mmCIF file with all atom_site columns, C-alpha atoms in Angstrom:
data_model
loop_
_atom_site.group_PDB
_atom_site.id
_atom_site.type_symbol
_atom_site.label_atom_id
_atom_site.label_alt_id
_atom_site.label_comp_id
_atom_site.label_asym_id
_atom_site.label_entity_id
_atom_site.label_seq_id
_atom_site.pdbx_PDB_ins_code
_atom_site.Cartn_x
_atom_site.Cartn_y
_atom_site.Cartn_z
_atom_site.occupancy
_atom_site.B_iso_or_equiv
_atom_site.pdbx_formal_charge
_atom_site.auth_seq_id
_atom_site.auth_comp_id
_atom_site.auth_asym_id
_atom_site.auth_atom_id
_atom_site.pdbx_PDB_model_num
ATOM 1   C CA . MET A 1 1   ? 134.788 88.832  108.241 1.00 84.00 ? 1   MET A CA 1
ATOM 2   C CA . GLU A 1 2   ? 137.310 87.792  106.362 1.00 90.00 ? 2   GLU A CA 1
ATOM 3   C CA . ILE A 1 3   ? 137.759 88.019  102.810 1.00 94.00 ? 3   ILE A CA 1
ATOM 4   C CA . ILE A 1 4   ? 140.770 86.795  100.412 1.00 92.00 ? 4   ILE A CA 1
ATOM 5   C CA . ILE A 1 5   ? 141.073 88.018  97.033  1.00 93.00 ? 5   ILE A CA 1
ATOM 6   C CA . SER A 1 6   ? 142.831 85.738  94.415  1.00 90.00 ? 6   SER A CA 1
ATOM 7   C CA . SER A 1 7   ? 145.101 86.956  91.763  1.00 87.00 ? 7   SER A CA 1
ATOM 8   C CA . ASN A 1 8   ? 145.018 83.520  90.171  1.00 89.00 ? 8   ASN A CA 1
ATOM 9   C CA . THR A 1 9   ? 141.055 84.166  89.021  1.00 89.00 ? 9   THR A CA 1
ATOM 10  C CA . ASN A 1 10  ? 139.089 85.570  85.857  1.00 92.00 ? 10  ASN A CA 1
ATOM 11  C CA . LYS A 1 11  ? 136.559 86.715  88.031  1.00 94.00 ? 11  LYS A CA 1
ATOM 12  C CA . PRO A 1 12  ? 136.889 90.325  88.702  1.00 95.00 ? 12  PRO A CA 1
ATOM 13  C CA . ILE A 1 13  ? 137.955 91.562  92.258  1.00 96.00 ? 13  ILE A CA 1
ATOM 14  C CA . TYR A 1 14  ? 134.398 93.432  93.500  1.00 96.00 ? 14  TYR A CA 1
ATOM 15  C CA . GLU A 1 15  ? 132.427 89.681  92.032  1.00 96.00 ? 15  GLU A CA 1
ATOM 16  C CA . GLN A 1 16  ? 135.008 87.794  94.288  1.00 96.00 ? 16  GLN A CA 1
ATOM 17  C CA . ILE A 1 17  ? 133.706 90.466  97.416  1.00 97.00 ? 17  ILE A CA 1
ATOM 18  C CA . THR A 1 18  ? 130.178 89.649  96.867  1.00 96.00 ? 18  THR A CA 1
ATOM 19  C CA . SER A 1 19  ? 130.442 85.654  96.840  1.00 94.00 ? 19  SER A CA 1
ATOM 20  C CA . GLN A 1 20  ? 131.860 85.324  99.369  1.00 95.00 ? 20  GLN A CA 1
ATOM 21  C CA . ILE A 1 21  ? 129.805 87.810  101.412 1.00 94.00 ? 21  ILE A CA 1
ATOM 22  C CA . LYS A 1 22  ? 126.764 85.850  99.917  1.00 90.00 ? 22  LYS A CA 1
ATOM 23  C CA . ALA A 1 23  ? 128.302 82.941  100.730 1.00 89.00 ? 23  ALA A CA 1
ATOM 24  C CA . MET A 1 24  ? 129.548 84.299  104.691 1.00 91.00 ? 24  MET A CA 1
ATOM 25  C CA . VAL A 1 25  ? 125.161 85.231  104.694 1.00 88.00 ? 25  VAL A CA 1
ATOM 26  C CA . MET A 1 26  ? 124.370 81.743  103.020 1.00 80.00 ? 26  MET A CA 1
ATOM 27  C CA . SER A 1 27  ? 126.653 79.884  105.303 1.00 82.00 ? 27  SER A CA 1
ATOM 28  C CA . GLY A 1 28  ? 125.494 81.308  108.687 1.00 83.00 ? 28  GLY A CA 1
ATOM 29  C CA . GLU A 1 29  ? 128.288 82.857  109.645 1.00 91.00 ? 29  GLU A CA 1
ATOM 30  C CA . LEU A 1 30  ? 127.301 86.846  109.444 1.00 91.00 ? 30  LEU A CA 1
ATOM 31  C CA . GLN A 1 31  ? 123.068 86.993  110.499 1.00 89.00 ? 31  GLN A CA 1
ATOM 32  C CA . THR A 1 32  ? 120.452 89.535  109.666 1.00 88.00 ? 32  THR A CA 1
ATOM 33  C CA . GLY A 1 33  ? 121.782 92.884  111.282 1.00 91.00 ? 33  GLY A CA 1
ATOM 34  C CA . ASP A 1 34  ? 125.106 91.951  111.010 1.00 94.00 ? 34  ASP A CA 1
ATOM 35  C CA . PRO A 1 35  ? 127.749 95.407  110.343 1.00 94.00 ? 35  PRO A CA 1
ATOM 36  C CA . ILE A 1 36  ? 129.516 94.845  107.590 1.00 95.00 ? 36  ILE A CA 1
ATOM 37  C CA . PRO A 1 37  ? 132.970 97.240  107.379 1.00 95.00 ? 37  PRO A CA 1
ATOM 38  C CA . SER A 1 38  ? 132.680 100.240 106.148 1.00 93.00 ? 38  SER A CA 1
ATOM 39  C CA . MET A 1 39  ? 133.872 100.602 101.750 1.00 94.00 ? 39  MET A CA 1
ATOM 40  C CA . ARG A 1 40  ? 136.787 102.358 103.152 1.00 95.00 ? 40  ARG A CA 1
ATOM 41  C CA . SER A 1 41  ? 137.237 100.289 105.821 1.00 95.00 ? 41  SER A CA 1
ATOM 42  C CA . LEU A 1 42  ? 137.534 97.055  103.616 1.00 95.00 ? 42  LEU A CA 1
ATOM 43  C CA . ALA A 1 43  ? 139.254 98.623  100.963 1.00 96.00 ? 43  ALA A CA 1
ATOM 44  C CA . LYS A 1 44  ? 142.053 99.075  103.398 1.00 96.00 ? 44  LYS A CA 1
ATOM 45  C CA . SER A 1 45  ? 142.031 95.746  104.577 1.00 95.00 ? 45  SER A CA 1
ATOM 46  C CA . ILE A 1 46  ? 141.789 94.132  101.655 1.00 95.00 ? 46  ILE A CA 1
ATOM 47  C CA . HIS A 1 47  ? 143.970 96.469  99.159  1.00 95.00 ? 47  HIS A CA 1
ATOM 48  C CA . VAL A 1 48  ? 141.455 97.600  96.627  1.00 95.00 ? 48  VAL A CA 1
ATOM 49  C CA . SER A 1 49  ? 140.083 100.575 95.305  1.00 96.00 ? 49  SER A CA 1
ATOM 50  C CA . VAL A 1 50  ? 136.938 102.316 97.269  1.00 96.00 ? 50  VAL A CA 1
ATOM 51  C CA . ILE A 1 51  ? 135.778 102.223 94.362  1.00 97.00 ? 51  ILE A CA 1
ATOM 52  C CA . THR A 1 52  ? 135.574 98.574  93.831  1.00 97.00 ? 52  THR A CA 1
ATOM 53  C CA . VAL A 1 53  ? 134.426 98.143  97.596  1.00 96.00 ? 53  VAL A CA 1
ATOM 54  C CA . GLN A 1 54  ? 131.688 100.192 96.330  1.00 96.00 ? 54  GLN A CA 1
ATOM 55  C CA . LYS A 1 55  ? 130.734 98.133  92.997  1.00 97.00 ? 55  LYS A CA 1
ATOM 56  C CA . ALA A 1 56  ? 130.613 95.312  95.201  1.00 97.00 ? 56  ALA A CA 1
ATOM 57  C CA . TYR A 1 57  ? 128.034 97.021  97.811  1.00 96.00 ? 57  TYR A CA 1
ATOM 58  C CA . GLU A 1 58  ? 125.779 98.345  94.574  1.00 95.00 ? 58  GLU A CA 1
ATOM 59  C CA . ASP A 1 59  ? 125.901 94.624  93.796  1.00 94.00 ? 59  ASP A CA 1
ATOM 60  C CA . LEU A 1 60  ? 124.974 92.675  96.969  1.00 94.00 ? 60  LEU A CA 1
ATOM 61  C CA . GLN A 1 61  ? 122.247 95.621  98.299  1.00 92.00 ? 61  GLN A CA 1
ATOM 62  C CA . ARG A 1 62  ? 120.769 95.336  94.049  1.00 90.00 ? 62  ARG A CA 1
ATOM 63  C CA . ASP A 1 63  ? 120.332 91.603  95.489  1.00 86.00 ? 63  ASP A CA 1
ATOM 64  C CA . GLY A 1 64  ? 118.938 92.398  98.691  1.00 86.00 ? 64  GLY A CA 1
ATOM 65  C CA . PHE A 1 65  ? 121.774 90.941  101.184 1.00 90.00 ? 65  PHE A CA 1
ATOM 66  C CA . ILE A 1 66  ? 122.706 94.111  102.539 1.00 93.00 ? 66  ILE A CA 1
ATOM 67  C CA . GLU A 1 67  ? 120.689 97.629  103.341 1.00 92.00 ? 67  GLU A CA 1
ATOM 68  C CA . THR A 1 68  ? 123.470 100.423 103.671 1.00 89.00 ? 68  THR A CA 1
ATOM 69  C CA . THR A 1 69  ? 121.553 103.810 105.597 1.00 87.00 ? 69  THR A CA 1
ATOM 70  C CA . VAL A 1 70  ? 123.388 106.913 105.209 1.00 86.00 ? 70  VAL A CA 1
ATOM 71  C CA . GLY A 1 71  ? 125.241 108.024 108.944 1.00 87.00 ? 71  GLY A CA 1
ATOM 72  C CA . ARG A 1 72  ? 125.188 104.380 110.342 1.00 89.00 ? 72  ARG A CA 1
ATOM 73  C CA . GLY A 1 73  ? 126.550 101.840 107.746 1.00 91.00 ? 73  GLY A CA 1
ATOM 74  C CA . SER A 1 74  ? 125.623 98.692  105.737 1.00 93.00 ? 74  SER A CA 1
ATOM 75  C CA . PHE A 1 75  ? 124.485 95.728  107.282 1.00 94.00 ? 75  PHE A CA 1
ATOM 76  C CA . ILE A 1 76  ? 123.174 91.814  106.547 1.00 92.00 ? 76  ILE A CA 1
ATOM 77  C CA . SER A 1 77  ? 118.909 92.353  105.240 1.00 88.00 ? 77  SER A CA 1
ATOM 78  C CA . ALA A 1 78  ? 116.386 90.711  106.698 1.00 79.00 ? 78  ALA A CA 1
ATOM 79  C CA . ARG A 1 79  ? 114.929 89.015  103.273 1.00 69.00 ? 79  ARG A CA 1
ATOM 80  C CA . ASN A 1 80  ? 118.833 87.755  101.251 1.00 63.00 ? 80  ASN A CA 1
ATOM 81  C CA . LYS A 1 81  ? 118.864 84.387  102.242 1.00 65.00 ? 81  LYS A CA 1
ATOM 82  C CA . ASP A 1 82  ? 115.271 83.123  100.966 1.00 71.00 ? 82  ASP A CA 1
ATOM 83  C CA . PHE A 1 83  ? 115.579 85.297  97.497  1.00 71.00 ? 83  PHE A CA 1
ATOM 84  C CA . PHE A 1 84  ? 119.630 83.921  96.797  1.00 70.00 ? 84  PHE A CA 1
ATOM 85  C CA . GLN A 1 85  ? 118.189 80.650  98.047  1.00 75.00 ? 85  GLN A CA 1
ATOM 86  C CA . GLU A 1 86  ? 115.492 80.142  95.300  1.00 78.00 ? 86  GLU A CA 1
ATOM 87  C CA . GLU A 1 87  ? 117.397 81.402  92.242  1.00 75.00 ? 87  GLU A CA 1
ATOM 88  C CA . GLN A 1 88  ? 119.632 79.194  93.258  1.00 79.00 ? 88  GLN A CA 1
ATOM 89  C CA . GLN A 1 89  ? 117.362 76.539  93.210  1.00 86.00 ? 89  GLN A CA 1
ATOM 90  C CA . ARG A 1 90  ? 115.536 78.058  89.741  1.00 86.00 ? 90  ARG A CA 1
ATOM 91  C CA . ARG A 1 91  ? 119.645 77.779  88.206  1.00 85.00 ? 91  ARG A CA 1
ATOM 92  C CA . ALA A 1 92  ? 119.799 74.015  89.816  1.00 92.00 ? 92  ALA A CA 1
ATOM 93  C CA . GLU A 1 93  ? 116.035 72.924  88.338  1.00 94.00 ? 93  GLU A CA 1
ATOM 94  C CA . GLU A 1 94  ? 117.945 74.077  84.069  1.00 93.00 ? 94  GLU A CA 1
ATOM 95  C CA . HIS A 1 95  ? 121.023 71.599  84.874  1.00 93.00 ? 95  HIS A CA 1
ATOM 96  C CA . LEU A 1 96  ? 118.804 68.832  86.213  1.00 95.00 ? 96  LEU A CA 1
ATOM 97  C CA . GLN A 1 97  ? 116.210 69.640  83.478  1.00 95.00 ? 97  GLN A CA 1
ATOM 98  C CA . GLU A 1 98  ? 118.591 69.105  81.068  1.00 95.00 ? 98  GLU A CA 1
ATOM 99  C CA . ALA A 1 99  ? 120.759 66.673  82.365  1.00 95.00 ? 99  ALA A CA 1
ATOM 100 C CA . ALA A 1 100 ? 116.785 64.130  82.728  1.00 95.00 ? 100 ALA A CA 1
ATOM 101 C CA . ASP A 1 101 ? 116.515 64.896  78.915  1.00 95.00 ? 101 ASP A CA 1
ATOM 102 C CA . ILE A 1 102 ? 119.941 64.212  77.795  1.00 96.00 ? 102 ILE A CA 1
ATOM 103 C CA . ALA A 1 103 ? 119.098 60.928  80.073  1.00 95.00 ? 103 ALA A CA 1
ATOM 104 C CA . ARG A 1 104 ? 115.831 59.863  79.308  1.00 96.00 ? 104 ARG A CA 1
ATOM 105 C CA . ALA A 1 105 ? 116.813 59.914  74.750  1.00 96.00 ? 105 ALA A CA 1
ATOM 106 C CA . SER A 1 106 ? 120.209 57.970  76.068  1.00 96.00 ? 106 SER A CA 1
ATOM 107 C CA . GLY A 1 107 ? 118.196 55.128  78.285  1.00 96.00 ? 107 GLY A CA 1
ATOM 108 C CA . ILE A 1 108 ? 119.938 55.584  81.402  1.00 96.00 ? 108 ILE A CA 1
ATOM 109 C CA . PRO A 1 109 ? 117.253 55.241  84.361  1.00 96.00 ? 109 PRO A CA 1
ATOM 110 C CA . LEU A 1 110 ? 116.542 57.129  86.787  1.00 96.00 ? 110 LEU A CA 1
ATOM 111 C CA . SER A 1 111 ? 117.500 55.099  89.235  1.00 96.00 ? 111 SER A CA 1
ATOM 112 C CA . LYS A 1 112 ? 121.167 55.458  87.421  1.00 96.00 ? 112 LYS A CA 1
ATOM 113 C CA . MET A 1 113 ? 120.554 59.407  87.614  1.00 95.00 ? 113 MET A CA 1
ATOM 114 C CA . VAL A 1 114 ? 119.466 59.451  91.324  1.00 95.00 ? 114 VAL A CA 1
ATOM 115 C CA . GLU A 1 115 ? 122.302 57.362  92.891  1.00 95.00 ? 115 GLU A CA 1
ATOM 116 C CA . LEU A 1 116 ? 124.619 60.166  90.024  1.00 94.00 ? 116 LEU A CA 1
ATOM 117 C CA . LEU A 1 117 ? 122.929 62.994  91.830  1.00 94.00 ? 117 LEU A CA 1
ATOM 118 C CA . THR A 1 118 ? 123.386 61.467  95.426  1.00 94.00 ? 118 THR A CA 1
ATOM 119 C CA . ILE A 1 119 ? 127.040 60.856  94.532  1.00 94.00 ? 119 ILE A CA 1
ATOM 120 C CA . PHE A 1 120 ? 127.802 64.571  93.589  1.00 92.00 ? 120 PHE A CA 1
ATOM 121 C CA . TYR A 1 121 ? 125.909 66.111  96.235  1.00 91.00 ? 121 TYR A CA 1
ATOM 122 C CA . GLN A 1 122 ? 127.309 64.198  98.824  1.00 92.00 ? 122 GLN A CA 1
ATOM 123 C CA . GLU A 1 123 ? 130.705 65.087  97.786  1.00 88.00 ? 123 GLU A CA 1
ATOM 124 C CA . GLU A 1 124 ? 132.711 68.054  99.168  1.00 70.00 ? 124 GLU A CA 1
#
């Protein structure tokens, strides 16, 4: 598992860790039951404080991405993907509602909005 910390961002280090681990889960790179490094091990490998990694792991556990067992370590949780996907869908729906309201008020046809969404979705 490779975590890359950037100093060229306003995002705190613990959020960089959590977002990268979440992305690995969502992409399938990390599967349910996979172990993740101990806090001390990850902190040493990316040259940050153990407290920073602890904050990231606490957030991941709170969000249902990892489960930690004393003496065994931390593992990817079984319930994470559906929860995260549901949350992301809710966020997308909010943005789509706003876009639909703007389009309707401005007279932009639905076909044009579908075309734009298709273009944005297929871009990398």
